[in-house]
GROMACS .gro file of N, CA and C in nm:
model
  414
    1UNK      N    1  -0.467   0.831   9.970
    1UNK     CA    2  -0.436   0.866   9.846
    1UNK      C    3  -0.549   0.834   9.751
    2UNK      N    4  -0.626   0.736   9.783
    2UNK     CA    5  -0.737   0.700   9.700
    2UNK      C    6  -0.848   0.817   9.699
    3UNK      N    7  -0.853   0.886   9.803
    3UNK     CA    8  -0.942   1.004   9.817
    3UNK      C    9  -0.894   1.120   9.729
    4UNK      N   10  -0.764   1.135   9.728
    4UNK     CA   11  -0.693   1.246   9.639
    4UNK      C   12  -0.725   1.208   9.502
    5UNK      N   13  -0.727   1.081   9.454
    5UNK     CA   14  -0.750   1.044   9.314
    5UNK      C   15  -0.897   1.064   9.295
    6UNK      N   16  -0.988   1.046   9.385
    6UNK     CA   17  -1.128   1.063   9.359
    6UNK      C   18  -1.159   1.206   9.338
    7UNK      N   19  -1.089   1.294   9.432
    7UNK     CA   20  -1.109   1.441   9.412
    7UNK      C   21  -1.065   1.484   9.285
    8UNK      N   22  -0.952   1.436   9.232
    8UNK     CA   23  -0.899   1.476   9.101
    8UNK      C   24  -0.999   1.459   8.989
    9UNK      N   25  -1.084   1.379   9.006
    9UNK     CA   26  -1.176   1.352   8.903
    9UNK      C   27  -1.270   1.479   8.875
   10UNK      N   28  -1.275   1.566   8.971
   10UNK     CA   29  -1.354   1.684   8.961
   10UNK      C   30  -1.292   1.800   8.886
   11UNK      N   31  -1.161   1.769   8.865
   11UNK     CA   32  -1.071   1.869   8.782
   11UNK      C   33  -1.131   1.898   8.651
   12UNK      N   34  -1.119   2.029   8.609
   12UNK     CA   35  -1.162   2.059   8.469
   12UNK      C   36  -1.041   2.100   8.386
   13UNK      N   37  -0.924   2.067   8.421
   13UNK     CA   38  -0.804   2.104   8.348
   13UNK      C   39  -0.797   1.994   8.235
   14UNK      N   40  -0.758   2.039   8.124
   14UNK     CA   41  -0.746   1.961   8.009
   14UNK      C   42  -0.608   1.885   7.998
   15UNK      N   43  -0.503   1.937   8.074
   15UNK     CA   44  -0.376   1.886   8.058
   15UNK      C   45  -0.341   1.781   8.172
   16UNK      N   46  -0.388   1.812   8.297
   16UNK     CA   47  -0.346   1.721   8.401
   16UNK      C   48  -0.455   1.723   8.515
   17UNK      N   49  -0.491   1.624   8.567
   17UNK     CA   50  -0.597   1.617   8.668
   17UNK      C   51  -0.527   1.592   8.808
   18UNK      N   52  -0.537   1.687   8.899
   18UNK     CA   53  -0.467   1.673   9.030
   18UNK      C   54  -0.571   1.687   9.141
   19UNK      N   55  -0.550   1.601   9.246
   19UNK     CA   56  -0.642   1.611   9.361
   19UNK      C   57  -0.559   1.618   9.486
   20UNK      N   58  -0.608   1.689   9.591
   20UNK     CA   59  -0.535   1.709   9.706
   20UNK      C   60  -0.638   1.694   9.835
   21UNK      N   61  -0.580   1.637   9.938
   21UNK     CA   62  -0.664   1.618  10.054
   21UNK      C   63  -0.574   1.668  10.174
   22UNK      N   64  -0.621   1.755  10.250
   22UNK     CA   65  -0.558   1.799  10.367
   22UNK      C   66  -0.602   1.731  10.491
   23UNK      N   67  -0.518   1.674  10.576
   23UNK     CA   68  -0.555   1.580  10.679
   23UNK      C   69  -0.471   1.617  10.814
   24UNK      N   70  -0.549   1.605  10.918
   24UNK     CA   71  -0.486   1.626  11.047
   24UNK      C   72  -0.550   1.542  11.147
   25UNK      N   73  -0.468   1.459  11.227
   25UNK     CA   74  -0.524   1.381  11.335
   25UNK      C   75  -0.629   1.281  11.278
   26UNK      N   76  -0.586   1.226  11.163
   26UNK     CA   77  -0.673   1.125  11.082
   26UNK      C   78  -0.803   1.184  11.043
   27UNK      N   79  -0.817   1.311  11.027
   27UNK     CA   80  -0.947   1.366  10.994
   27UNK      C   81  -0.924   1.465  10.872
   28UNK      N   82  -1.014   1.446  10.771
   28UNK     CA   83  -1.002   1.537  10.652
   28UNK      C   84  -1.041   1.673  10.680
   29UNK      N   85  -0.955   1.766  10.647
   29UNK     CA   86  -0.989   1.908  10.677
   29UNK      C   87  -1.042   1.981  10.554
   30UNK      N   88  -0.984   1.949  10.443
   30UNK     CA   89  -1.036   2.005  10.320
   30UNK      C   90  -0.990   1.938  10.197
   31UNK      N   91  -1.043   1.956  10.082
   31UNK     CA   92  -1.014   1.891   9.959
   31UNK      C   93  -0.991   1.993   9.855
   32UNK      N   94  -0.913   1.978   9.755
   32UNK     CA   95  -0.894   2.068   9.636
   32UNK      C   96  -0.855   1.995   9.510
   33UNK      N   97  -0.893   2.056   9.401
   33UNK     CA   98  -0.855   1.995   9.266
   33UNK      C   99  -0.823   2.117   9.184
   34UNK      N  100  -0.756   2.090   9.072
   34UNK     CA  101  -0.710   2.198   8.993
   34UNK      C  102  -0.831   2.231   8.884
   35UNK      N  103  -0.856   2.362   8.879
   35UNK     CA  104  -0.964   2.399   8.777
   35UNK      C  105  -0.975   2.562   8.798
   36UNK      N  106  -1.065   2.615   8.708
   36UNK     CA  107  -1.090   2.760   8.711
   36UNK      C  108  -1.164   2.802   8.830
   37UNK      N  109  -1.137   2.932   8.880
   37UNK     CA  110  -1.206   2.973   8.995
   37UNK      C  111  -1.361   2.968   8.977
   38UNK      N  112  -1.432   2.977   9.096
   38UNK     CA  113  -1.573   2.979   9.094
   38UNK      C  114  -1.623   3.099   9.017
   39UNK      N  115  -1.713   3.073   8.922
   39UNK     CA  116  -1.784   3.182   8.844
   39UNK      C  117  -1.698   3.214   8.712
   40UNK      N  118  -1.593   3.140   8.684
   40UNK     CA  119  -1.520   3.162   8.567
   40UNK      C  120  -1.530   3.042   8.478
   41UNK      N  121  -1.536   3.075   8.350
   41UNK     CA  122  -1.552   2.967   8.245
   41UNK      C  123  -1.439   2.860   8.261
   42UNK      N  124  -1.481   2.729   8.267
   42UNK     CA  125  -1.374   2.626   8.278
   42UNK      C  126  -1.302   2.605   8.141
   43UNK      N  127  -1.188   2.554   8.159
   43UNK     CA  128  -1.106   2.522   8.044
   43UNK      C  129  -1.166   2.418   7.940
   44UNK      N  130  -1.254   2.339   7.999
   44UNK     CA  131  -1.325   2.236   7.919
   44UNK      C  132  -1.417   2.306   7.805
   45UNK      N  133  -1.454   2.429   7.847
   45UNK     CA  134  -1.539   2.522   7.752
   45UNK      C  135  -1.443   2.611   7.673
   46UNK      N  136  -1.368   2.686   7.743
   46UNK     CA  137  -1.289   2.793   7.675
   46UNK      C  138  -1.158   2.736   7.603
   47UNK      N  139  -1.119   2.622   7.639
   47UNK     CA  140  -0.991   2.573   7.580
   47UNK      C  141  -0.876   2.603   7.669
   48UNK      N  142  -0.757   2.557   7.646
   48UNK     CA  143  -0.646   2.569   7.723
   48UNK      C  144  -0.533   2.664   7.649
   49UNK      N  145  -0.524   2.785   7.689
   49UNK     CA  146  -0.435   2.877   7.633
   49UNK      C  147  -0.288   2.828   7.629
   50UNK      N  148  -0.244   2.760   7.743
   50UNK     CA  149  -0.115   2.716   7.748
   50UNK      C  150  -0.089   2.602   7.644
   51UNK      N  151  -0.188   2.521   7.630
   51UNK     CA  152  -0.176   2.421   7.526
   51UNK      C  153  -0.175   2.472   7.389
   52UNK      N  154  -0.259   2.570   7.355
   52UNK     CA  155  -0.255   2.645   7.225
   52UNK      C  156  -0.115   2.714   7.199
   53UNK      N  157  -0.052   2.760   7.306
   53UNK     CA  158   0.077   2.833   7.292
   53UNK      C  159   0.194   2.735   7.295
   54UNK      N  160   0.165   2.605   7.321
   54UNK     CA  161   0.279   2.508   7.339
   54UNK      C  162   0.360   2.523   7.456
   55UNK      N  163   0.305   2.575   7.562
   55UNK     CA  164   0.374   2.601   7.685
   55UNK      C  165   0.416   2.465   7.765
   56UNK      N  166   0.541   2.438   7.792
   56UNK     CA  167   0.566   2.310   7.852
   56UNK      C  168   0.516   2.310   7.997
   57UNK      N  169   0.492   2.184   8.041
   57UNK     CA  170   0.447   2.175   8.193
   57UNK      C  171   0.551   2.231   8.286
   58UNK      N  172   0.497   2.304   8.380
   58UNK     CA  173   0.576   2.364   8.485
   58UNK      C  174   0.633   2.500   8.453
   59UNK      N  175   0.579   2.562   8.337
   59UNK     CA  176   0.616   2.690   8.295
   59UNK      C  177   0.493   2.781   8.268
   60UNK      N  178   0.517   2.914   8.290
   60UNK     CA  179   0.421   3.022   8.253
   60UNK      C  180   0.281   3.002   8.326
   61UNK      N  181   0.281   2.965   8.455
   61UNK     CA  182   0.155   2.947   8.535
   61UNK      C  183   0.063   3.058   8.520
   62UNK      N  184   0.110   3.181   8.490
   62UNK     CA  185   0.027   3.296   8.485
   62UNK      C  186  -0.067   3.296   8.369
   63UNK      N  187  -0.036   3.209   8.269
   63UNK     CA  188  -0.124   3.198   8.152
   63UNK      C  189  -0.240   3.091   8.165
   64UNK      N  190  -0.240   3.034   8.292
   64UNK     CA  191  -0.333   2.927   8.316
   64UNK      C  192  -0.475   2.990   8.384
   65UNK      N  193  -0.583   2.958   8.338
   65UNK     CA  194  -0.715   2.994   8.397
   65UNK      C  195  -0.743   2.945   8.531
   66UNK      N  196  -0.681   2.822   8.560
   66UNK     CA  197  -0.711   2.749   8.677
   66UNK      C  198  -0.612   2.777   8.799
   67UNK      N  199  -0.663   2.730   8.904
   67UNK     CA  200  -0.588   2.726   9.034
   67UNK      C  201  -0.541   2.577   9.047
   68UNK      N  202  -0.421   2.565   9.107
   68UNK     CA  203  -0.371   2.427   9.137
   68UNK      C  204  -0.449   2.367   9.257
   69UNK      N  205  -0.453   2.237   9.262
   69UNK     CA  206  -0.521   2.168   9.361
   69UNK      C  207  -0.479   2.212   9.515
   70UNK      N  208  -0.349   2.238   9.525
   70UNK     CA  209  -0.282   2.281   9.651
   70UNK      C  210  -0.335   2.415   9.684
   71UNK      N  211  -0.356   2.506   9.587
   71UNK     CA  212  -0.407   2.642   9.616
   71UNK      C  213  -0.555   2.619   9.660
   72UNK      N  214  -0.619   2.548   9.588
   72UNK     CA  215  -0.773   2.522   9.625
   72UNK      C  216  -0.795   2.460   9.760
   73UNK      N  217  -0.719   2.376   9.797
   73UNK     CA  218  -0.724   2.302   9.923
   73UNK      C  219  -0.696   2.405  10.049
   74UNK      N  220  -0.598   2.489  10.032
   74UNK     CA  221  -0.568   2.592  10.121
   74UNK      C  222  -0.681   2.696  10.127
   75UNK      N  223  -0.728   2.730  10.015
   75UNK     CA  224  -0.840   2.824  10.013
   75UNK      C  225  -0.971   2.778  10.066
   76UNK      N  226  -0.989   2.651  10.047
   76UNK     CA  227  -1.113   2.584  10.107
   76UNK      C  228  -1.095   2.586  10.260
   77UNK      N  229  -0.980   2.560  10.314
   77UNK     CA  230  -0.954   2.556  10.456
   77UNK      C  231  -0.976   2.698  10.515
   78UNK      N  232  -0.914   2.799  10.443
   78UNK     CA  233  -0.931   2.932  10.491
   78UNK      C  234  -1.077   2.976  10.484
   79UNK      N  235  -1.159   2.951  10.375
   79UNK     CA  236  -1.295   2.990  10.364
   79UNK      C  237  -1.378   2.931  10.477
   80UNK      N  238  -1.345   2.821  10.523
   80UNK     CA  239  -1.423   2.754  10.633
   80UNK      C  240  -1.354   2.767  10.775
   81UNK      N  241  -1.249   2.857  10.775
   81UNK     CA  242  -1.183   2.880  10.911
   81UNK      C  243  -1.113   2.764  10.976
   82UNK      N  244  -1.055   2.672  10.889
   82UNK     CA  245  -0.985   2.567  10.934
   82UNK      C  246  -0.830   2.583  10.928
   83UNK      N  247  -0.761   2.572  11.044
   83UNK     CA  248  -0.624   2.577  11.059
   83UNK      C  249  -0.553   2.467  10.976
   84UNK      N  250  -0.451   2.513  10.911
   84UNK     CA  251  -0.366   2.411  10.835
   84UNK      C  252  -0.230   2.366  10.902
   85UNK      N  253  -0.203   2.439  11.015
   85UNK     CA  254  -0.083   2.417  11.092
   85UNK      C  255  -0.064   2.277  11.125
   86UNK      N  256   0.055   2.216  11.085
   86UNK     CA  257   0.083   2.082  11.126
   86UNK      C  258   0.015   1.971  11.057
   87UNK      N  259  -0.065   2.005  10.951
   87UNK     CA  260  -0.136   1.912  10.873
   87UNK      C  261  -0.059   1.839  10.762
   88UNK      N  262  -0.105   1.729  10.721
   88UNK     CA  263  -0.042   1.657  10.611
   88UNK      C  264  -0.124   1.675  10.489
   89UNK      N  265  -0.056   1.683  10.369
   89UNK     CA  266  -0.124   1.705  10.242
   89UNK      C  267  -0.107   1.577  10.162
   90UNK      N  268  -0.210   1.507  10.122
   90UNK     CA  269  -0.206   1.402  10.022
   90UNK      C  270  -0.242   1.458   9.889
   91UNK      N  271  -0.149   1.439   9.795
   91UNK     CA  272  -0.160   1.492   9.665
   91UNK      C  273  -0.117   1.396   9.560
   92UNK      N  274  -0.186   1.405   9.447
   92UNK     CA  275  -0.142   1.306   9.331
   92UNK      C  276  -0.012   1.330   9.263
   93UNK      N  277   0.039   1.457   9.271
   93UNK     CA  278   0.169   1.491   9.225
   93UNK      C  279   0.239   1.597   9.311
   94UNK      N  280   0.373   1.599   9.307
   94UNK     CA  281   0.444   1.702   9.388
   94UNK      C  282   0.408   1.839   9.354
   95UNK      N  283   0.412   1.941   9.439
   95UNK     CA  284   0.367   2.070   9.418
   95UNK      C  285   0.474   2.154   9.330
   96UNK      N  286   0.429   2.253   9.253
   96UNK     CA  287   0.519   2.342   9.182
   96UNK      C  288   0.575   2.439   9.290
   97UNK      N  289   0.663   2.526   9.241
   97UNK     CA  290   0.731   2.614   9.334
   97UNK      C  291   0.633   2.708   9.409
   98UNK      N  292   0.543   2.759   9.328
   98UNK     CA  293   0.444   2.862   9.381
   98UNK      C  294   0.359   2.793   9.495
   99UNK      N  295   0.309   2.673   9.472
   99UNK     CA  296   0.233   2.601   9.564
   99UNK      C  297   0.321   2.564   9.691
  100UNK      N  298   0.444   2.517   9.657
  100UNK     CA  299   0.525   2.482   9.771
  100UNK      C  300   0.549   2.602   9.870
  101UNK      N  301   0.569   2.711   9.818
  101UNK     CA  302   0.595   2.836   9.907
  101UNK      C  303   0.456   2.856   9.983
  102UNK      N  304   0.346   2.838   9.920
  102UNK     CA  305   0.219   2.857  10.004
  102UNK      C  306   0.206   2.754  10.112
  103UNK      N  307   0.235   2.634  10.073
  103UNK     CA  308   0.220   2.520  10.170
  103UNK      C  309   0.323   2.535  10.289
  104UNK      N  310   0.439   2.583  10.250
  104UNK     CA  311   0.535   2.610  10.376
  104UNK      C  312   0.481   2.724  10.459
  105UNK      N  313   0.423   2.832  10.404
  105UNK     CA  314   0.373   2.934  10.483
  105UNK      C  315   0.236   2.901  10.566
  106UNK      N  316   0.173   2.803  10.503
  106UNK     CA  317   0.052   2.750  10.564
  106UNK      C  318   0.070   2.653  10.686
  107UNK      N  319   0.208   2.613  10.699
  107UNK     CA  320   0.238   2.534  10.812
  107UNK      C  321   0.222   2.388  10.789
  108UNK      N  322   0.216   2.344  10.656
  108UNK     CA  323   0.194   2.211  10.626
  108UNK      C  324   0.328   2.128  10.671
  109UNK      N  325   0.310   2.020  10.742
  109UNK     CA  326   0.412   1.955  10.801
  109UNK      C  327   0.470   1.841  10.718
  110UNK      N  328   0.380   1.779  10.633
  110UNK     CA  329   0.416   1.670  10.549
  110UNK      C  330   0.330   1.667  10.412
  111UNK      N  331   0.410   1.626  10.315
  111UNK     CA  332   0.343   1.606  10.179
  111UNK      C  333   0.353   1.467  10.141
  112UNK      N  334   0.248   1.396  10.126
  112UNK     CA  335   0.245   1.262  10.075
  112UNK      C  336   0.208   1.264   9.933
  113UNK      N  337   0.285   1.218   9.837
  113UNK     CA  338   0.250   1.228   9.695
  113UNK      C  339   0.280   1.084   9.627
  114UNK      N  340   0.225   1.087   9.513
  114UNK     CA  341   0.236   0.971   9.421
  114UNK      C  342   0.328   0.994   9.313
  115UNK      N  343   0.284   1.087   9.220
  115UNK     CA  344   0.364   1.121   9.106
  115UNK      C  345   0.455   1.244   9.120
  116UNK      N  346   0.539   1.270   9.023
  116UNK     CA  347   0.642   1.372   9.041
  116UNK      C  348   0.617   1.481   8.932
  117UNK      N  349   0.608   1.608   8.978
  117UNK     CA  350   0.595   1.728   8.891
  117UNK      C  351   0.727   1.784   8.867
  118UNK      N  352   0.768   1.826   8.746
  118UNK     CA  353   0.899   1.858   8.701
  118UNK      C  354   0.942   2.002   8.765
  119UNK      N  355   0.966   2.008   8.898
  119UNK     CA  356   0.996   2.134   8.958
  119UNK      C  357   1.099   2.111   9.072
  120UNK      N  358   1.231   2.094   9.043
  120UNK     CA  359   1.336   2.068   9.134
  120UNK      C  360   1.340   2.181   9.246
  121UNK      N  361   1.320   2.301   9.208
  121UNK     CA  362   1.330   2.410   9.308
  121UNK      C  363   1.231   2.401   9.417
  122UNK      N  364   1.102   2.356   9.376
  122UNK     CA  365   1.002   2.333   9.472
  122UNK      C  366   1.045   2.233   9.586
  123UNK      N  367   1.100   2.125   9.533
  123UNK     CA  368   1.142   2.026   9.632
  123UNK      C  369   1.257   2.066   9.711
  124UNK      N  370   1.339   2.140   9.664
  124UNK     CA  371   1.453   2.203   9.734
  124UNK      C  372   1.400   2.303   9.845
  125UNK      N  373   1.299   2.379   9.819
  125UNK     CA  374   1.245   2.470   9.904
  125UNK      C  375   1.176   2.396  10.021
  126UNK      N  376   1.094   2.294   9.987
  126UNK     CA  377   1.027   2.209  10.088
  126UNK      C  378   1.127   2.140  10.185
  127UNK      N  379   1.237   2.089  10.127
  127UNK     CA  380   1.337   2.031  10.215
  127UNK      C  381   1.395   2.125  10.304
  128UNK      N  382   1.440   2.250  10.245
  128UNK     CA  383   1.497   2.351  10.331
  128UNK      C  384   1.407   2.389  10.441
  129UNK      N  385   1.274   2.391  10.418
  129UNK     CA  386   1.182   2.432  10.522
  129UNK      C  387   1.140   2.318  10.610
  130UNK      N  388   1.199   2.216  10.589
  130UNK     CA  389   1.187   2.087  10.666
  130UNK      C  390   1.049   2.031  10.663
  131UNK      N  391   0.981   2.045  10.551
  131UNK     CA  392   0.853   1.982  10.523
  131UNK      C  393   0.878   1.835  10.484
  132UNK      N  394   0.825   1.746  10.554
  132UNK     CA  395   0.853   1.598  10.508
  132UNK      C  396   0.785   1.562  10.379
  133UNK      N  397   0.869   1.490  10.291
  133UNK     CA  398   0.820   1.449  10.167
  133UNK      C  399   0.806   1.297  10.178
  134UNK      N  400   0.699   1.250  10.135
  134UNK     CA  401   0.688   1.095  10.143
  134UNK      C  402   0.619   1.058  10.012
  135UNK      N  403   0.694   0.972   9.922
  135UNK     CA  404   0.627   0.926   9.814
  135UNK      C  405   0.585   0.790   9.827
  136UNK      N  406   0.460   0.767   9.785
  136UNK     CA  407   0.403   0.632   9.783
  136UNK      C  408   0.377   0.582   9.637
  137UNK      N  409   0.381   0.458   9.623
  137UNK     CA  410   0.366   0.400   9.491
  137UNK      C  411   0.229   0.324   9.486
  138UNK      N  412   0.176   0.323   9.366
  138UNK     CA  413   0.049   0.243   9.349
  138UNK      C  414   0.061   0.107   9.387
   0.00000   0.00000   0.00000
């Protein structure tokens, strides 16, 4: 989890810094943090549209310039040809529904998290798909 926190420091999000580490057989497969896609102006420069519009956390993801840490960790694994099947994801907060669905289809077996993201449906989906959820405290 310390590595996930270290990865979160690379985040360019103005609202929340999230870090993710994908692990299998005690080996790091990929890392991800939330921020704008490669080649796109970061929120640190452009500002946060969701903040300007007063959009609450967990809503209107389509208005965000950035990708979530979970999306980036899966994309990094795909970019480098690394299978995610059966891997564990260490992440600083629980996934949103969109990311939960991606993690389920990517074959993630376990999600180890610290903080809670306000998305009950995401947790319900993960439980239904039998993805293990394990919360650790600081």
